[in-house]
Amino acid sequence: MRLGFYQFEPKFHDPEHNLARIETALGRARADLVVLPELCTTGYLLRDRAELERYAEEVPSGPTCRRLAAVCARRNLAVVAGLAERAGSRIFNSAVLFTPEGRVNTYRKSHLFLDEKDIFDPGDTGFPVFEVGSVKVGMLVCFDYIFPEPARSLALAGCQVVCHPANLVLDYAQWMTLTRSAENRVFWVLANRTGTETLGDRTLAFTGLSQIVEPRGRLLYRAGMDSEELPVIDIEPERALDKLATPRNHLLDDRRTDLYRL
Ligand code: ACM
């Protein structure tokens, strides 16, 4: 399976510009699955709920969804994209999987970061696993990485490749996902963004360093802090099915759930 991510700096408040850039980048990608950053068409530091309302769209009928679905069909490609999803009166910070056959699957960010709590609704999907070809994939969005349970839930559901759209700002985040990958024996594609955004007296610096990690937590590829790039790495997804840390230690079956009370 050829796995990739597109790391770039979205232009704030300019979905049309960002979507055109994404379409151009995906149009050149020779990959089976490409992961895009969180909120990849709008930028991150949205002022308030009213501003978010302007950009949120329904899945799968919204304009970003329709254009990404068209690229996937044309290029025989699967894409995971972070976007603001409108569902009735609620708005989620979602990751959406588009497959080449036209399937659209959604994960809604469970753990909202900082002031996201003021404008988004917390996700309600749990941690579903979907298929790209015969490979089981799951999605997390950015801050979900800081808790062990989301990645573990995906692994227990059979996920082989974790797709992780992000707008990371904490400088230890990339390192933590190496552990999440190793403790669950899964491949991990972290698609982060670059650049800075300012809102009033707040400035966020996004840390780049997007990465593809193999099931023992080793880096297969890491991007630069500021670079725009779309690397593609060939992986063997079946390696994520082997959960043995030693011949007698199975990372999922050996858990002492009888002792994990609190
Ligand atoms: C984050 O969850 N965007 C840090």
XYZ file of C-alpha atoms and ligand atoms in Angstrom:
266
model
C 0.000 0.000 0.000
C 1.378 3.401 -0.983
C 0.739 5.794 1.899
C 1.249 9.533 1.816
C 0.440 12.853 3.431
C 0.250 16.404 2.157
C 1.930 18.878 4.503
C 1.375 22.527 3.610
C 0.334 25.913 4.981
C -3.372 26.533 4.378
C -4.206 30.156 3.618
C -6.440 31.468 6.389
C -10.089 32.094 5.358
C -9.498 31.035 1.761
C -11.086 27.594 1.181
C -11.128 27.993 -2.603
C -7.377 28.680 -2.765
C -6.596 25.804 -0.393
C -8.816 23.331 -2.190
C -7.234 24.201 -5.542
C -3.766 23.594 -4.051
C -4.887 20.277 -2.604
C -6.365 19.203 -5.946
C -3.118 20.067 -7.736
C -1.007 18.166 -5.181
C -3.287 15.104 -5.223
C -3.338 15.204 -9.028
C 0.381 14.362 -9.005
C 0.363 11.795 -6.174
C 1.081 8.170 -7.011
C -0.477 6.767 -3.851
C -3.289 4.551 -2.577
C -4.091 6.714 0.462
C -3.144 10.333 1.205
C -3.875 12.088 4.517
C -4.460 15.883 4.676
C -4.217 18.123 7.780
C -7.005 19.048 10.207
C -9.342 21.832 8.916
C -7.280 21.747 5.737
C -9.334 24.178 3.659
C -10.209 26.882 6.222
C -7.307 27.364 8.598
C -7.542 26.815 12.347
C -8.022 29.942 14.502
C -11.658 30.622 13.720
C -12.950 33.551 15.759
C -16.275 32.224 16.990
C -19.177 29.941 16.234
C -20.624 32.416 13.700
C -17.389 32.366 11.699
C -17.250 28.573 11.880
C -20.870 28.401 10.622
C -19.773 30.155 7.415
C -17.261 27.432 6.591
C -18.873 24.264 7.920
C -20.335 21.901 5.345
C -22.459 18.792 5.246
C -20.837 15.434 4.559
C -20.953 14.170 1.820
C -22.941 16.872 -0.017
C -20.745 19.915 0.756
C -18.519 21.558 -1.857
C -15.170 20.347 -0.444
C -16.502 16.819 -0.156
C -17.780 16.741 -3.713
C -14.485 17.992 -5.118
C -12.358 15.618 -3.051
C -14.603 12.691 -3.975
C -14.141 13.606 -7.644
C -10.328 13.634 -7.305
C -10.437 10.227 -5.603
C -12.550 8.706 -8.382
C -10.379 10.264 -11.110
C -7.053 9.275 -9.526
C -8.133 5.897 -8.079
C -7.038 7.225 -4.698
C -8.329 7.306 -1.119
C -8.034 10.567 0.846
C -8.556 11.456 4.508
C -9.246 15.189 4.977
C -9.849 17.294 8.072
C -12.821 19.651 7.728
C -15.585 21.397 9.667
C -18.699 19.219 9.371
C -22.207 20.600 9.761
C -24.821 18.081 10.968
C -28.114 19.850 11.660
C -27.399 22.450 14.339
C -24.118 20.808 15.368
C -20.622 21.390 13.953
C -17.848 18.849 14.353
C -14.098 18.976 13.745
C -14.120 15.901 11.515
C -11.865 13.655 9.478
C -13.521 12.333 6.335
C -12.385 9.306 4.345
C -13.108 9.337 0.595
C -12.496 6.077 -1.276
C -11.991 5.615 -5.021
C -15.297 3.687 -5.208
C -17.167 6.716 -3.855
C -17.634 5.673 -0.225
C -17.498 8.519 2.323
C -16.873 7.741 6.027
C -16.607 10.185 8.904
C -14.871 10.387 12.270
C -15.684 13.341 14.572
C -12.902 14.658 16.843
C -13.519 13.381 20.362
C -11.079 15.503 22.363
C -11.394 19.199 21.592
C -8.241 21.272 22.158
C -8.243 24.547 24.113
C -10.690 27.111 22.593
C -12.104 24.592 20.140
C -14.353 23.815 23.111
C -16.090 27.182 22.527
C -16.962 26.651 18.873
C -17.157 22.920 18.037
C -19.407 20.169 19.322
C -17.510 17.194 20.806
C -17.455 14.157 18.537
C -19.992 11.379 18.958
C -18.787 8.695 16.553
C -16.541 6.697 18.850
C -13.622 5.147 16.984
C -14.902 3.277 13.924
C -12.694 1.323 11.543
C -13.209 1.460 7.766
C -11.696 -0.250 4.741
C -9.464 1.042 1.987
C -9.225 -1.928 -0.351
C -8.649 -4.791 2.071
C -6.812 -2.642 4.633
C -8.525 -1.562 7.841
C -8.009 2.132 8.573
C -9.078 4.396 11.415
C -9.002 8.147 11.942
C -8.077 10.450 14.814
C -7.956 14.252 14.767
C -5.012 16.129 16.289
C -5.331 16.302 20.112
C -6.907 12.827 20.235
C -3.290 11.564 20.232
C -2.631 12.728 23.799
C -4.927 10.089 25.288
C -3.983 6.407 24.929
C -7.594 5.217 24.602
C -8.492 6.433 21.082
C -5.580 4.666 19.380
C -6.085 1.594 21.567
C -9.787 1.529 20.673
C -8.880 1.583 16.972
C -6.317 -1.209 17.438
C -8.819 -3.369 19.319
C -11.246 -2.885 16.415
C -8.635 -4.221 13.987
C -7.230 -0.965 12.585
C -3.946 -1.404 10.678
C -3.325 2.211 9.609
C -4.166 5.230 11.780
C -4.805 8.355 9.687
C -4.198 11.461 11.777
C -5.024 14.916 10.360
C -3.535 17.531 12.707
C -2.738 21.165 13.412
C -0.153 20.419 16.114
C 1.313 23.081 18.379
C 2.741 21.177 21.388
C 6.357 20.266 20.689
C 6.198 16.694 22.018
C 3.210 15.590 19.925
C 5.133 13.899 17.105
C 7.158 11.889 19.624
C 4.060 10.730 21.476
C 2.555 9.276 18.327
C 5.645 7.048 17.938
C 4.647 5.434 21.235
C 0.979 5.227 20.263
C 2.067 3.399 17.126
C 4.402 0.992 18.971
C 2.035 0.193 21.853
C -0.681 -0.748 19.364
C 1.485 -2.144 16.542
C -0.152 -0.006 13.874
C 1.082 2.122 10.993
C 0.493 5.822 11.621
C 0.223 8.687 9.131
C 0.394 12.062 10.854
C -0.493 14.906 8.455
C 0.342 18.167 10.191
C 0.336 21.710 8.811
C 2.973 24.440 8.825
C 2.929 28.209 9.353
C 1.440 30.494 12.004
C -1.956 32.072 12.631
C -2.828 35.068 14.800
C -6.180 35.995 16.310
C -6.132 39.082 18.559
C -3.334 38.520 21.059
C -3.072 34.790 20.326
C -0.540 33.368 17.882
C -0.248 29.668 17.174
C 2.853 28.234 15.493
C 2.151 24.919 13.794
C 5.023 22.474 13.947
C 5.089 20.542 10.637
C 7.222 17.389 11.018
C 4.452 15.217 9.589
C 5.449 11.579 9.657
C 4.772 8.003 8.646
C 5.542 5.443 11.351
C 5.729 1.650 11.193
C 4.213 -0.702 13.803
C 7.271 -0.793 16.054
C 7.271 2.978 16.366
C 10.097 3.617 13.925
C 9.952 6.570 11.589
C 9.687 5.670 7.929
C 9.583 9.316 6.929
C 9.466 12.694 8.630
C 8.860 16.006 6.838
C 10.553 19.309 7.659
C 9.097 21.903 10.052
C 8.238 24.390 7.291
C 8.282 22.413 4.064
C 5.433 21.810 1.672
C 5.594 18.173 0.585
C 3.637 15.119 -0.416
C 5.847 12.074 0.211
C 4.620 8.548 -0.507
C 5.971 5.439 1.272
C 5.297 1.823 0.340
C 4.163 -0.251 3.343
C 3.057 -3.833 4.004
C -0.168 -3.343 6.015
C -0.272 -7.005 7.135
C 2.684 -6.202 9.432
C 0.155 -4.456 11.678
C -1.616 -7.773 12.286
C 1.335 -9.127 14.320
C 0.779 -8.003 17.923
C 3.510 -10.148 19.529
C 6.113 -8.126 21.460
C 7.849 -11.428 22.265
C 6.730 -14.957 21.336
C 4.831 -15.002 24.670
C 3.571 -11.419 24.909
C 0.561 -10.317 22.890
C 0.041 -6.553 23.174
C -3.749 -6.759 23.124
C -4.544 -10.182 24.604
C -2.146 -9.815 27.571
C -3.813 -6.675 28.916
C -4.916 -7.132 32.540
C -8.367 -5.638 32.156
C -9.314 -7.269 35.474
C -6.889 -4.837 37.195
C -7.626 -1.628 35.230
C -10.344 -0.411 37.553
C -10.017 3.394 37.703
C -5.147 20.429 18.106
O -5.896 19.550 18.540
N -5.439 21.079 16.986
C -3.886 20.746 18.781
